[in-house]
Amino acid sequence: MRVAIVGSGYVGLVAAACFADLGHEVVCVDNDSAKIAALVAGEVPIHEEFLPELLTRHRGKRLKFTGSLPEAVRNCEIVFIAVGTPPTPQGDADLSYVEAVAREIGLQLNEYAVIVEKSTVPVFTCQRVRRVVTLNASAPIEFDVASNPEFLREGTAVTDFLYPDRIVIGADAERAAQILKRLYEPMTSGEYYRQPNAIAAPNASVRIPPPLVITSTQSAELIKHASNAFLAMKISFINAVANICEAVGADVEQVCQGVGLDSRIGQRFLRPGIGWGGSCFPKDVMAFRAVAQECGYDFGLLEEVMRINDEQRNRFVRKIRNTLWTLKSKRLAVLGLAFKGGTDDIRESPALALIEELLREGCTIAAYDPAAMDRVRAERPELGITFCANPYEAADAADALIILTDWDEFASLDLARLHTALKYPIVVDGRNLYPPEMMAEKGFMYASVGRPTAAPSHKPVLSATTVNGSTR
Ligand code: UDX
């Protein structure tokens, strides 16, 4: 099928590469000419597993890039809108980019097409897109507007796309539903997964073929907002439980195991930490709250979900302060800058928010992140972070090591080397990557989230009040 995708951010670019891998002819359009030039030249603008190989496989063949929307839209039977929907200062979604694209599509449409929202948008956006396209069409043209929300996570975007828990198609017209069903047929028939060069399944528990859920456009739009809000709520819930664990000396990891084994609850998205961030949860929870308000429903639960999330970061700063006593002039080694492991995305990164707070308290920061350092260097030069080549360089002569994102690499550090590098063997882990007893055995004082702080029994690190003449 011939598919145009407007917007080449995370969702647009990954969808374009994956649709090409499913066998479709895809043209990806963006008004950022530098980005299009880079994509044409073979560059990969985001850090995402399997994306480079899919782009290499299809670029210039089944996958084309252009800055011209008219060129992309004409003669395509499906046009996806995958542009940004950033938050306004009031918290609702800014839909001006979606509107602008809808207007242009209206001007260009020359034969029937299904216009599909893939960006996360509030309920009734399909209706609004329909109206804008109709108002701008140069001649009366038949078209449909559908919603096909995307549930991919950054870092695992390609496998999330190709091995989804479900495919949701929100269409009010049968013709549009049939076209979108055909688009996903290589997946729903299982044919794609039988191809020798298909991207391999991430684990044995993925459902093949993925189930297809056909709904109205309003329901599909709500499915996306409700899913993200529910996941954020799940994380805030377990973070709140972690705080109770800390108060009573329980271990949140044990609690998670016991709670998560209930199949009605499940283990996933029950990892406590420093709170959720990223380009989706913060904006979508706020936007869903605004949508509810507009519909006359006060969804106060979501307010609390956000409050717990903010408080989680503040608590973590307090934890670092409690562990180190004072923060002023402390040199801290920080592992992780992105909003989570496996990505270079620093939007709404809890790690960066924490670093800002630590800098305000007078700390100096030596940081390492496997993928996000270039971005922080370019976008946040004012922070004055020292960037290091590896975790041990960051730890060199530091007063403590702070773990802020859950990269696999950070969960398998050479602890003996780390111990030697640090000035004091103190680790404050915001992602619970190590068993506390094991860290104590290796000679560390180890504070984490929702678990008792562990310290080596032979050498209580914080008993010394003066080291080298200075009060700690
Ligand atoms: C999310 C949704 O998962 C995805 O379905 C949607 O399409 C886009 O938004 P993403 O933002 O890429 O994906 O990241 P995700 O893996 O969901 O993590 C979001 C935040 O929650 C991160 O800051 C992460 O560290 C945090 N998180 C996640 C936890 O703190 N604990 C968990 O158990 C899971």
Short mmCIF file of C-alpha atoms and ligand atoms in Angstrom, two decimals:
data_model
loop_
_atom_site.label_atom_id
_atom_site.label_comp_id
_atom_site.label_asym_id
_atom_site.label_seq_id
_atom_site.Cartn_x
_atom_site.Cartn_y
_atom_site.Cartn_z
CA MET A 1 0.00 0.00 0.00
CA ARG A 2 1.10 3.59 -0.51
CA VAL A 3 1.51 5.37 2.80
CA ALA A 4 2.51 8.94 3.65
CA ILE A 5 3.66 9.81 7.14
CA VAL A 6 3.74 13.47 8.12
CA GLY A 7 6.22 14.06 10.93
CA SER A 8 9.48 12.16 11.34
CA GLY A 9 9.89 12.20 15.11
CA TYR A 10 10.04 9.03 17.19
CA VAL A 11 6.60 7.80 16.24
CA GLY A 12 6.63 8.91 12.59
CA LEU A 13 10.08 7.65 11.75
CA VAL A 14 9.73 4.31 13.51
CA ALA A 15 6.28 3.76 11.97
CA ALA A 16 7.67 4.64 8.51
CA ALA A 17 10.59 2.21 8.83
CA CYS A 18 8.34 -0.56 10.17
CA PHE A 19 5.60 -0.10 7.56
CA ALA A 20 8.34 -0.35 4.91
CA ASP A 21 9.52 -3.57 6.54
CA LEU A 22 5.95 -4.89 6.33
CA GLY A 23 6.19 -4.39 2.55
CA HIS A 24 4.47 -1.02 2.03
CA GLU A 25 5.68 1.94 -0.06
CA VAL A 26 6.28 4.70 2.46
CA VAL A 27 7.09 8.37 2.10
CA CYS A 28 8.03 10.26 5.22
CA VAL A 29 7.63 14.04 5.19
CA ASP A 30 8.90 16.68 7.58
CA ASN A 31 9.21 20.47 7.36
CA ASP A 32 12.61 20.31 9.08
CA SER A 33 14.78 20.37 5.97
CA ALA A 34 17.99 19.62 7.89
CA LYS A 35 16.40 16.48 9.31
CA ILE A 36 15.20 15.32 5.90
CA ALA A 37 18.64 15.97 4.40
CA ALA A 38 20.23 13.96 7.21
CA LEU A 39 17.79 11.07 6.72
CA VAL A 40 18.38 11.08 2.96
CA ALA A 41 22.13 11.08 3.60
CA GLY A 42 21.81 7.95 5.73
CA GLU A 43 21.96 9.46 9.18
CA VAL A 44 19.77 8.16 12.01
CA PRO A 45 18.58 11.06 14.15
CA ILE A 46 17.56 9.06 17.23
CA HIS A 47 19.12 6.31 19.28
CA GLU A 48 16.81 3.36 18.72
CA GLU A 49 17.65 -0.33 18.45
CA PHE A 50 17.00 -1.87 14.97
CA LEU A 51 16.14 1.52 13.43
CA PRO A 52 19.52 1.93 11.66
CA GLU A 53 19.22 -1.49 10.07
CA LEU A 54 15.62 -0.91 8.93
CA LEU A 55 16.56 2.46 7.44
CA THR A 56 19.52 0.94 5.64
CA ARG A 57 17.32 -1.88 4.38
CA HIS A 58 14.60 0.35 2.90
CA ARG A 59 15.97 3.86 2.35
CA GLY A 60 15.69 4.95 -1.27
CA LYS A 61 13.66 1.83 -2.09
CA ARG A 62 10.40 1.33 -0.22
CA LEU A 63 11.13 4.24 2.12
CA LYS A 64 11.56 7.80 0.84
CA PHE A 65 12.00 11.12 2.62
CA THR A 66 10.81 14.49 1.45
CA GLY A 67 10.24 18.02 2.67
CA SER A 68 7.29 18.44 0.33
CA LEU A 69 3.92 17.56 1.79
CA PRO A 70 2.10 17.86 -1.57
CA GLU A 71 4.50 15.36 -3.10
CA ALA A 72 4.01 12.98 -0.19
CA VAL A 73 0.24 13.22 0.09
CA ARG A 74 -0.74 12.98 -3.54
CA ASN A 75 -1.48 9.42 -4.66
CA CYS A 76 -1.21 7.92 -1.18
CA GLU A 77 -4.23 6.02 0.09
CA ILE A 78 -3.23 6.44 3.73
CA VAL A 79 -1.84 9.65 5.24
CA PHE A 80 -0.66 9.48 8.84
CA ILE A 81 -0.38 12.58 10.98
CA ALA A 82 2.50 11.99 13.40
CA VAL A 83 3.49 15.52 14.36
CA GLY A 84 4.12 16.78 17.89
CA THR A 85 1.33 17.66 20.32
CA PRO A 86 3.30 19.50 23.02
CA PRO A 87 1.62 20.79 26.18
CA THR A 88 0.37 24.37 26.33
CA PRO A 89 1.13 26.39 29.50
CA GLN A 90 -2.40 25.40 30.67
CA GLY A 91 -1.58 21.67 30.38
CA ASP A 92 -3.82 20.75 27.46
CA ALA A 93 -2.33 19.54 24.15
CA ASP A 94 -1.25 22.14 21.61
CA LEU A 95 -2.93 20.90 18.43
CA SER A 96 -1.77 23.70 16.16
CA TYR A 97 0.70 21.43 14.32
CA VAL A 98 -2.02 18.84 13.75
CA GLU A 99 -4.34 21.56 12.48
CA ALA A 100 -1.69 22.99 10.16
CA VAL A 101 -1.02 19.56 8.67
CA ALA A 102 -4.76 18.84 8.30
CA ARG A 103 -5.14 22.15 6.45
CA GLU A 104 -2.33 21.29 4.04
CA ILE A 105 -3.65 17.78 3.49
CA GLY A 106 -7.03 19.32 2.66
CA LEU A 107 -5.42 21.57 0.06
CA GLN A 108 -3.52 18.69 -1.57
CA LEU A 109 -5.92 15.78 -1.48
CA ASN A 110 -6.77 14.74 -5.05
CA GLU A 111 -8.41 11.35 -4.49
CA TYR A 112 -9.90 9.29 -1.68
CA ALA A 113 -7.56 8.75 1.27
CA VAL A 114 -7.77 7.80 4.91
CA ILE A 115 -6.20 10.44 7.12
CA VAL A 116 -5.01 8.78 10.29
CA GLU A 117 -3.98 10.37 13.56
CA LYS A 118 -1.03 8.62 15.10
CA SER A 119 0.00 11.42 17.44
CA THR A 120 -1.52 11.26 20.91
CA VAL A 121 -4.47 13.62 20.73
CA PRO A 122 -7.52 14.46 22.82
CA VAL A 123 -10.88 12.90 22.13
CA PHE A 124 -12.77 14.50 19.19
CA THR A 125 -9.57 15.41 17.32
CA CYS A 126 -10.67 13.17 14.43
CA GLN A 127 -13.83 15.26 14.05
CA ARG A 128 -11.82 18.45 14.11
CA VAL A 129 -9.36 17.16 11.51
CA ARG A 130 -12.30 16.17 9.32
CA ARG A 131 -13.74 19.69 9.52
CA VAL A 132 -10.42 21.38 8.71
CA VAL A 133 -9.77 19.10 5.73
CA THR A 134 -13.30 19.72 4.40
CA LEU A 135 -12.97 23.48 4.81
CA ASN A 136 -9.68 23.58 2.95
CA ALA A 137 -10.34 21.06 0.17
CA SER A 138 -10.15 22.73 -3.22
CA ALA A 139 -12.89 20.45 -4.55
CA PRO A 140 -15.30 18.07 -2.83
CA ILE A 141 -13.23 14.92 -2.29
CA GLU A 142 -14.21 11.80 -0.39
CA PHE A 143 -11.98 10.98 2.56
CA ASP A 144 -12.15 9.46 6.02
CA VAL A 145 -10.39 10.33 9.24
CA ALA A 146 -9.35 7.52 11.57
CA SER A 147 -7.35 7.10 14.75
CA ASN A 148 -4.58 4.52 15.06
CA PRO A 149 -2.80 5.26 18.34
CA GLU A 150 0.77 4.11 18.78
CA PHE A 151 1.95 2.50 22.00
CA LEU A 152 5.69 2.22 21.31
CA ARG A 153 8.20 3.01 24.02
CA GLU A 154 11.46 4.76 23.30
CA GLY A 155 14.40 2.39 23.41
CA THR A 156 12.27 -0.57 22.28
CA ALA A 157 10.26 1.32 19.68
CA VAL A 158 10.84 -0.99 16.70
CA THR A 159 9.98 -4.23 18.50
CA ASP A 160 7.07 -2.53 20.30
CA PHE A 161 5.73 -1.51 16.89
CA LEU A 162 6.18 -4.88 15.24
CA TYR A 163 5.18 -7.00 18.25
CA PRO A 164 2.47 -4.88 19.91
CA ASP A 165 0.13 -6.08 22.66
CA ARG A 166 -2.68 -4.86 20.40
CA ILE A 167 -3.35 -2.79 17.30
CA VAL A 168 -6.12 -0.24 17.80
CA ILE A 169 -8.02 1.09 14.81
CA GLY A 170 -10.61 3.76 15.52
CA ALA A 171 -12.73 4.28 12.43
CA ASP A 172 -16.27 5.49 12.02
CA ALA A 173 -16.49 4.37 8.36
CA GLU A 174 -16.21 0.75 7.22
CA ARG A 175 -14.11 1.73 4.19
CA ALA A 176 -11.44 3.32 6.40
CA ALA A 177 -11.45 0.37 8.82
CA GLN A 178 -10.93 -2.06 5.92
CA ILE A 179 -8.01 -0.06 4.50
CA LEU A 180 -6.27 0.09 7.88
CA LYS A 181 -6.90 -3.61 8.45
CA ARG A 182 -5.15 -4.31 5.14
CA LEU A 183 -2.25 -2.10 6.19
CA TYR A 184 -1.63 -4.26 9.25
CA GLU A 185 -2.44 -7.56 7.55
CA PRO A 186 1.22 -8.69 7.31
CA MET A 187 1.18 -8.60 11.13
CA THR A 188 -2.35 -9.80 11.89
CA SER A 189 -2.09 -12.72 9.45
CA GLY A 190 1.27 -13.69 10.95
CA GLU A 191 2.92 -13.49 7.51
CA TYR A 192 5.54 -10.91 8.53
CA TYR A 193 6.77 -13.06 11.40
CA ARG A 194 7.43 -16.00 9.10
CA GLN A 195 9.82 -14.02 6.91
CA PRO A 196 13.46 -14.99 7.42
CA ASN A 197 14.66 -11.38 7.71
CA ALA A 198 11.85 -10.15 9.99
CA ILE A 199 13.05 -8.28 13.07
CA ALA A 200 13.13 -10.96 15.78
CA ALA A 201 10.63 -11.04 18.63
CA PRO A 202 12.00 -9.37 21.80
CA ASN A 203 10.90 -12.29 23.99
CA ALA A 204 8.89 -15.49 23.89
CA SER A 205 5.83 -14.00 25.56
CA VAL A 206 4.81 -11.61 22.76
CA ARG A 207 1.45 -12.43 21.22
CA ILE A 208 1.73 -13.48 17.56
CA PRO A 209 -0.30 -12.47 15.69
CA PRO A 210 -1.23 -9.35 17.64
CA PRO A 211 -4.95 -8.81 18.34
CA LEU A 212 -6.75 -6.11 16.42
CA VAL A 213 -9.22 -3.88 18.23
CA ILE A 214 -11.64 -1.96 16.03
CA THR A 215 -13.43 0.91 17.74
CA SER A 216 -15.04 4.26 17.11
CA THR A 217 -12.66 7.20 16.68
CA GLN A 218 -13.55 8.62 20.12
CA SER A 219 -12.86 5.29 21.81
CA ALA A 220 -9.48 4.93 20.08
CA GLU A 221 -8.49 8.43 21.14
CA LEU A 222 -9.48 7.66 24.71
CA ILE A 223 -7.67 4.28 24.68
CA LYS A 224 -4.38 6.08 24.11
CA HIS A 225 -4.82 8.70 26.83
CA ALA A 226 -6.27 6.20 29.30
CA SER A 227 -3.42 3.72 28.69
CA ASN A 228 -0.69 6.26 29.34
CA ALA A 229 -2.49 7.72 32.35
CA PHE A 230 -3.02 4.23 33.80
CA LEU A 231 0.65 3.31 33.38
CA ALA A 232 1.76 6.57 35.01
CA MET A 233 -0.70 5.89 37.83
CA LYS A 234 0.73 2.39 38.28
CA ILE A 235 4.24 3.80 38.67
CA SER A 236 3.11 6.57 41.03
CA PHE A 237 1.22 3.96 43.06
CA ILE A 238 4.26 1.77 43.53
CA ASN A 239 6.41 4.82 44.33
CA ALA A 240 3.93 5.73 47.07
CA VAL A 241 4.12 2.13 48.36
CA ALA A 242 7.93 2.37 48.25
CA ASN A 243 7.72 5.37 50.56
CA ILE A 244 5.66 3.38 53.05
CA CYS A 245 8.20 0.55 52.77
CA GLU A 246 10.94 2.98 53.73
CA ALA A 247 8.95 4.12 56.76
CA VAL A 248 8.39 0.60 58.10
CA GLY A 249 11.63 -1.11 56.99
CA ALA A 250 9.99 -3.31 54.34
CA ASP A 251 11.51 -4.09 50.93
CA VAL A 252 9.50 -2.70 47.99
CA GLU A 253 11.02 -5.23 45.58
CA GLN A 254 9.53 -8.04 47.66
CA VAL A 255 6.24 -6.17 47.82
CA CYS A 256 6.29 -5.69 44.02
CA GLN A 257 6.88 -9.37 43.49
CA GLY A 258 4.00 -10.33 45.75
CA VAL A 259 1.65 -7.73 44.30
CA GLY A 260 2.68 -8.17 40.66
CA LEU A 261 2.18 -11.95 40.65
CA ASP A 262 -1.54 -11.26 40.89
CA SER A 263 -2.35 -11.63 37.19
CA ARG A 264 -4.97 -8.88 37.53
CA ILE A 265 -2.15 -6.47 38.42
CA GLY A 266 0.95 -7.82 36.65
CA GLN A 267 4.66 -7.20 37.23
CA ARG A 268 5.26 -4.64 34.48
CA PHE A 269 5.44 -0.90 35.14
CA LEU A 270 5.70 -1.61 38.82
CA ARG A 271 9.33 -0.57 39.16
CA PRO A 272 9.80 2.09 41.80
CA GLY A 273 12.34 4.83 41.18
CA ILE A 274 12.75 8.57 40.82
CA GLY A 275 9.41 9.06 39.06
CA TRP A 276 8.29 8.94 35.46
CA GLY A 277 9.34 11.40 32.77
CA GLY A 278 9.80 11.50 29.02
CA SER A 279 7.95 13.07 26.15
CA CYS A 280 4.69 11.23 26.78
CA PHE A 281 3.61 10.51 30.35
CA PRO A 282 3.98 14.05 31.75
CA LYS A 283 2.23 15.68 28.80
CA ASP A 284 -0.43 12.98 28.36
CA VAL A 285 -1.46 12.79 32.01
CA MET A 286 -1.85 16.58 32.03
CA ALA A 287 -3.71 16.56 28.72
CA PHE A 288 -6.06 13.78 29.85
CA ARG A 289 -6.79 15.73 33.00
CA ALA A 290 -7.62 18.74 30.81
CA VAL A 291 -9.80 16.62 28.50
CA ALA A 292 -11.75 15.34 31.51
CA GLN A 293 -12.19 18.87 32.80
CA GLU A 294 -13.51 20.01 29.47
CA CYS A 295 -16.02 17.16 29.48
CA GLY A 296 -17.21 18.30 32.91
CA TYR A 297 -15.50 15.53 34.90
CA ASP A 298 -13.06 16.35 37.67
CA PHE A 299 -10.44 13.58 37.31
CA GLY A 300 -8.68 14.49 40.57
CA LEU A 301 -6.94 11.10 40.67
CA LEU A 302 -4.66 12.28 37.87
CA GLU A 303 -3.71 15.37 39.89
CA GLU A 304 -2.58 13.06 42.67
CA VAL A 305 -0.66 10.85 40.23
CA MET A 306 1.32 13.94 39.14
CA ARG A 307 1.79 15.17 42.72
CA ILE A 308 3.23 11.82 43.84
CA ASN A 309 5.57 11.93 40.85
CA ASP A 310 6.91 15.39 41.70
CA GLU A 311 7.26 14.47 45.34
CA GLN A 312 9.25 11.36 44.39
CA ARG A 313 12.03 13.50 42.95
CA ASN A 314 12.10 15.76 45.99
CA ARG A 315 12.31 12.73 48.25
CA PHE A 316 15.25 11.42 46.28
CA VAL A 317 17.16 14.69 46.73
CA ARG A 318 16.41 14.43 50.46
CA LYS A 319 17.71 10.86 50.39
CA ILE A 320 20.98 11.97 48.81
CA ARG A 321 21.24 14.75 51.38
CA ASN A 322 20.55 12.35 54.26
CA THR A 323 23.17 9.95 52.96
CA LEU A 324 25.84 12.61 52.41
CA TRP A 325 24.80 14.92 55.26
CA THR A 326 25.50 18.20 53.41
CA LEU A 327 25.53 18.76 49.68
CA LYS A 328 27.40 22.02 49.24
CA SER A 329 30.72 21.51 47.39
CA LYS A 330 30.22 17.76 47.10
CA ARG A 331 31.45 16.19 43.90
CA LEU A 332 28.84 13.71 42.69
CA ALA A 333 29.24 11.08 40.01
CA VAL A 334 25.95 10.72 38.14
CA LEU A 335 25.08 7.75 35.95
CA GLY A 336 22.26 8.52 33.53
CA LEU A 337 20.93 11.70 31.95
CA ALA A 338 18.11 10.50 29.70
CA PHE A 339 14.59 10.01 31.04
CA LYS A 340 15.20 6.25 31.17
CA GLY A 341 17.71 3.68 29.91
CA GLY A 342 18.01 2.71 26.25
CA THR A 343 17.37 6.18 24.82
CA ASP A 344 19.15 9.50 24.28
CA ASP A 345 15.92 11.44 24.86
CA ILE A 346 16.24 14.02 27.63
CA ARG A 347 12.76 15.55 27.39
CA GLU A 348 11.21 15.83 30.87
CA SER A 349 14.06 13.73 32.20
CA PRO A 350 13.77 13.18 35.97
CA ALA A 351 17.55 12.68 35.94
CA LEU A 352 18.14 16.21 34.62
CA ALA A 353 15.59 17.70 37.02
CA LEU A 354 17.46 16.05 39.90
CA ILE A 355 20.81 17.24 38.61
CA GLU A 356 19.46 20.81 38.45
CA GLU A 357 18.40 20.54 42.08
CA LEU A 358 21.77 19.11 43.12
CA LEU A 359 23.55 21.94 41.30
CA ARG A 360 21.34 24.48 43.11
CA GLU A 361 22.48 22.85 46.37
CA GLY A 362 26.10 23.56 45.39
CA CYS A 363 27.23 20.14 44.15
CA THR A 364 29.46 19.63 41.14
CA ILE A 365 28.43 16.89 38.74
CA ALA A 366 30.55 14.48 36.72
CA ALA A 367 28.18 12.46 34.57
CA TYR A 368 28.16 9.53 32.21
CA ASP A 369 25.35 8.33 29.95
CA PRO A 370 25.88 5.82 27.13
CA ALA A 371 23.72 7.80 24.66
CA ALA A 372 22.46 11.15 25.96
CA MET A 373 25.67 13.12 26.64
CA ASP A 374 25.86 14.81 23.24
CA ARG A 375 22.30 16.00 23.59
CA VAL A 376 22.84 17.42 27.08
CA ARG A 377 26.09 19.04 25.97
CA ALA A 378 24.29 20.72 23.06
CA GLU A 379 20.97 21.59 24.71
CA ARG A 380 21.89 22.25 28.35
CA PRO A 381 25.38 23.82 28.29
CA GLU A 382 24.44 26.16 31.16
CA LEU A 383 24.36 23.22 33.59
CA GLY A 384 28.15 22.98 33.55
CA ILE A 385 28.20 19.19 33.87
CA THR A 386 31.53 17.44 33.36
CA PHE A 387 30.96 14.64 30.85
CA CYS A 388 32.97 11.45 31.34
CA ALA A 389 33.99 8.59 29.07
CA ASN A 390 32.71 5.85 31.38
CA PRO A 391 31.21 5.29 34.84
CA TYR A 392 34.64 4.91 36.50
CA GLU A 393 35.93 8.22 35.17
CA ALA A 394 32.78 9.86 36.56
CA ALA A 395 33.32 8.13 39.90
CA ASP A 396 36.94 9.23 40.13
CA ALA A 397 37.42 11.01 43.48
CA ALA A 398 33.66 11.57 43.82
CA ASP A 399 31.96 11.81 47.20
CA ALA A 400 29.24 9.44 46.02
CA LEU A 401 27.81 7.74 42.96
CA ILE A 402 24.20 8.53 42.05
CA ILE A 403 22.35 6.19 39.64
CA LEU A 404 19.51 7.95 37.80
CA THR A 405 18.62 5.83 34.77
CA ASP A 406 18.21 2.11 34.31
CA TRP A 407 20.71 1.33 31.56
CA ASP A 408 21.71 -2.37 31.57
CA GLU A 409 25.32 -1.20 31.67
CA PHE A 410 24.74 0.46 35.06
CA ALA A 411 23.41 -2.79 36.52
CA SER A 412 26.65 -4.64 35.79
CA LEU A 413 29.36 -2.28 36.97
CA ASP A 414 32.78 -3.55 38.04
CA LEU A 415 32.16 -2.89 41.72
CA ALA A 416 35.77 -3.36 42.81
CA ARG A 417 36.90 -0.78 40.25
CA LEU A 418 34.10 1.54 41.31
CA HIS A 419 35.07 1.18 44.97
CA THR A 420 38.65 2.14 44.16
CA ALA A 421 37.62 5.11 42.02
CA LEU A 422 35.23 6.72 44.50
CA LYS A 423 36.55 8.94 47.27
CA TYR A 424 33.91 7.44 49.57
CA PRO A 425 32.17 4.16 48.74
CA ILE A 426 28.66 5.57 48.75
CA VAL A 427 26.03 4.71 46.11
CA VAL A 428 22.56 6.24 46.01
CA ASP A 429 20.56 4.28 43.46
CA GLY A 430 17.33 5.78 42.10
CA ARG A 431 16.57 2.67 40.04
CA ASN A 432 17.18 -0.21 42.48
CA LEU A 433 19.71 -1.90 40.21
CA TYR A 434 21.55 -3.84 42.93
CA PRO A 435 20.65 -6.03 45.93
CA PRO A 436 21.46 -3.93 49.04
CA GLU A 437 23.11 -6.82 50.96
CA MET A 438 25.41 -7.53 48.05
CA MET A 439 26.46 -3.87 47.88
CA ALA A 440 27.17 -3.87 51.60
CA GLU A 441 29.25 -7.02 51.21
CA LYS A 442 31.26 -5.27 48.48
CA GLY A 443 31.99 -2.48 50.91
CA PHE A 444 29.47 0.17 49.86
CA MET A 445 27.00 2.22 51.77
CA TYR A 446 24.01 1.76 49.49
CA ALA A 447 20.76 3.70 49.59
CA SER A 448 17.97 2.88 47.12
CA VAL A 449 14.21 3.39 46.77
CA GLY A 450 11.78 1.62 49.11
CA ARG A 451 14.44 -0.59 50.65
CA PRO A 452 16.50 -0.30 53.82
CA THR A 453 19.85 1.43 53.36
CA ALA A 454 22.71 -1.07 53.57
CA ALA A 455 26.20 -0.39 54.87
CA PRO A 456 29.25 -2.61 55.32
CA SER A 457 29.21 -3.85 58.90
CA HIS A 458 32.99 -3.50 59.37
CA LYS A 459 33.19 0.11 58.23
CA PRO A 460 30.22 2.38 58.92
CA VAL A 461 30.98 4.98 56.28
CA LEU A 462 29.09 7.85 57.84
CA SER A 463 30.48 7.46 61.35
CA ALA A 464 33.44 9.67 60.43
CA THR A 465 32.50 13.30 60.93
CA THR A 466 35.83 14.70 59.85
CA VAL A 467 37.84 13.51 56.94
CA ASN A 468 41.10 15.24 56.02
CA GLY A 469 40.24 18.01 58.41
CA SER A 470 36.96 18.95 56.71
CA THR A 471 33.59 18.24 58.21
CA ARG A 472 31.46 15.87 56.14
C1 UDX B 1 5.44 5.61 27.13
C2 UDX B 1 4.46 4.44 27.01
O1 UDX B 1 4.98 3.31 27.70
C3 UDX B 1 4.21 4.11 25.55
O2 UDX B 1 3.21 3.09 25.46
C4 UDX B 1 3.72 5.36 24.83
O3 UDX B 1 3.53 5.11 23.47
C5 UDX B 1 4.70 6.51 25.00
O4 UDX B 1 4.94 6.73 26.42
P1 UDX B 1 8.07 5.97 26.92
O5 UDX B 1 7.80 7.38 27.32
O6 UDX B 1 8.97 5.70 25.78
O7 UDX B 1 6.69 5.21 26.60
O8 UDX B 1 8.73 5.25 28.18
P2 UDX B 1 8.30 4.19 29.29
O9 UDX B 1 9.12 2.99 29.15
O10 UDX B 1 6.84 4.01 29.35
O11 UDX B 1 8.78 4.98 30.61
C6 UDX B 1 8.22 6.23 30.97
C7 UDX B 1 8.80 6.71 32.28
O12 UDX B 1 8.36 5.88 33.36
C8 UDX B 1 10.34 6.67 32.32
O13 UDX B 1 10.80 7.82 33.00
C9 UDX B 1 10.63 5.40 33.09
O14 UDX B 1 11.87 5.42 33.74
C10 UDX B 1 9.49 5.39 34.09
N1 UDX B 1 9.15 4.04 34.59
C11 UDX B 1 8.68 3.10 33.73
C12 UDX B 1 9.27 3.77 35.94
O15 UDX B 1 9.71 4.62 36.73
N2 UDX B 1 8.90 2.53 36.39
C13 UDX B 1 8.40 1.56 35.58
O16 UDX B 1 8.08 0.46 36.08
C14 UDX B 1 8.29 1.85 34.20
#
